[in-house]
Amino acid sequence: MSTIVRNVTKFDAAPVAEQVEAQMRLLGRAARKAARALALSSGATRDKALHAAAAAIRAQMPDILAANAQDVADAVARGTAGSFIDRLTLNESRVEAMARGLEEIAALPDPLGKVLASFERPNGLKIERVATPLGVVGVIYESRPNVTADAGGLCLKAGNVAILRGGSESYRSTQAIHACLIEGLRAAGLPEAAISLVPTRDRVAVGFMLAGLDGAIDVIVPRGGKSLVARVQHEARVPVFAHLEGIVHVFIDRAADLDKAKSIVMNGKLRRTGVCGATETLLVDRAVAATHLAPLVKMLLDADCEVRGDAAVQAVDARAKPATEEDWRTEYLDAIISAKVVDGIDAAIDHIETYGSHHTDCIVTEDKATAERFLAEVDSAIVLHNASTQFADGGEFGFGAEIGIATGRMHARGPVGVEQLTSFKYQVRGDGQVRA
């Protein structure tokens, strides 16, 4: 690992655009070459690499934590926001979760070669739709060093090559984790270029990735703040799996159980405020505002969560601040929540459709018919009934991990796991048929 770090440091000493371009083109060519080898590898071989990488992460935990401590110290010195520091920080349990995530990915069925559909034509042609890798996946992410393991592991399981570009703020952590993934590839006899790390902090490297590296990259996955995702969606010349932001709602219906509502809202907002599934807006049915609103608002305020609300919310607790129009459109990623009283499910759905980002939304109710209507009519990638919005996570879906959450409507939607990182081809078997 020390050799890698020395070479990268030397390269970064003079970040010239031409040097970065040459380095990135070499990276792209190596990735494309590795893609064929990986697509032809067996599921058992890829699983061996994942298990070996998990073992390396556990063995190298002290080095990973030491590297992360330096990254965090630098971020704190720059006056970085607390929610960002939380996303950046690793501890023993989070490192163990990375290792366990790789093992969970390895335990998933091999998605490649799976027959998705089969049929026979009247002329005797037998046609099968078969799962194949996407190819080379470029992943651009900020702050969260665990994405290195998640993205690398998921791409590997699906037979894809990954080109990873972590944030400059997590540079040391990312290098330490990537070194463990390389150990896994070596142990399984797979090409090291199967999981490549962009060896520079220079932002110009992102531009080369978005241009596709001379056709080497097949799809881009951005995972980070609004400005990063917006740039990727605007500039990318290859397909993108992304969500711009997570403006996540919880609607407390007139048939909601108050204790259940309190538990769901508390967890959804404050378990981890910096994740994209964190609740950002609380909507309460006017029919239960007299019984449910004050306890919910007081609970949040007592937990040091700032509440920005409409007149009804401000009336139940003087500590609540007035909400502006902008608050309904804001992803806080912090201990702040907007709150509003609405006139039933119709108004709740209308608010979500007007201000939401089609990421994750929840209804709390004991009325099954109302719940089913909400699940059917809210057009978000993830819609929940009586469950915390923080379940918006590929690991919680049983995917082992996720490379991100997609809110578009093409190819992948919701947590992007192993199955979403595959494409397909048609295998057609005949016996001399020709077309008239």
PDB file of C-alpha atoms in Angstrom, residues 31 34 191 224 236 281 397:
ATOM      1  CA  ALA A  31     -10.615  -1.123 -16.976  1.00  0.00           C
ATOM      2  CA  ALA A  34     -10.403  -6.135 -17.228  1.00  0.00           C
ATOM      3  CA  PRO A 191      -7.161  -8.404 -12.578  1.00  0.00           C
ATOM      4  CA  GLY A 224     -22.948  12.910  -2.899  1.00  0.00           C
ATOM      5  CA  ALA A 236     -22.240  13.219 -18.344  1.00  0.00           C
ATOM      6  CA  THR A 281     -40.717  16.968   6.277  1.00  0.00           C
ATOM      7  CA  PHE A 397     -33.498  -4.451   1.458  1.00  0.00           C
TER       8      PHE A 397
END
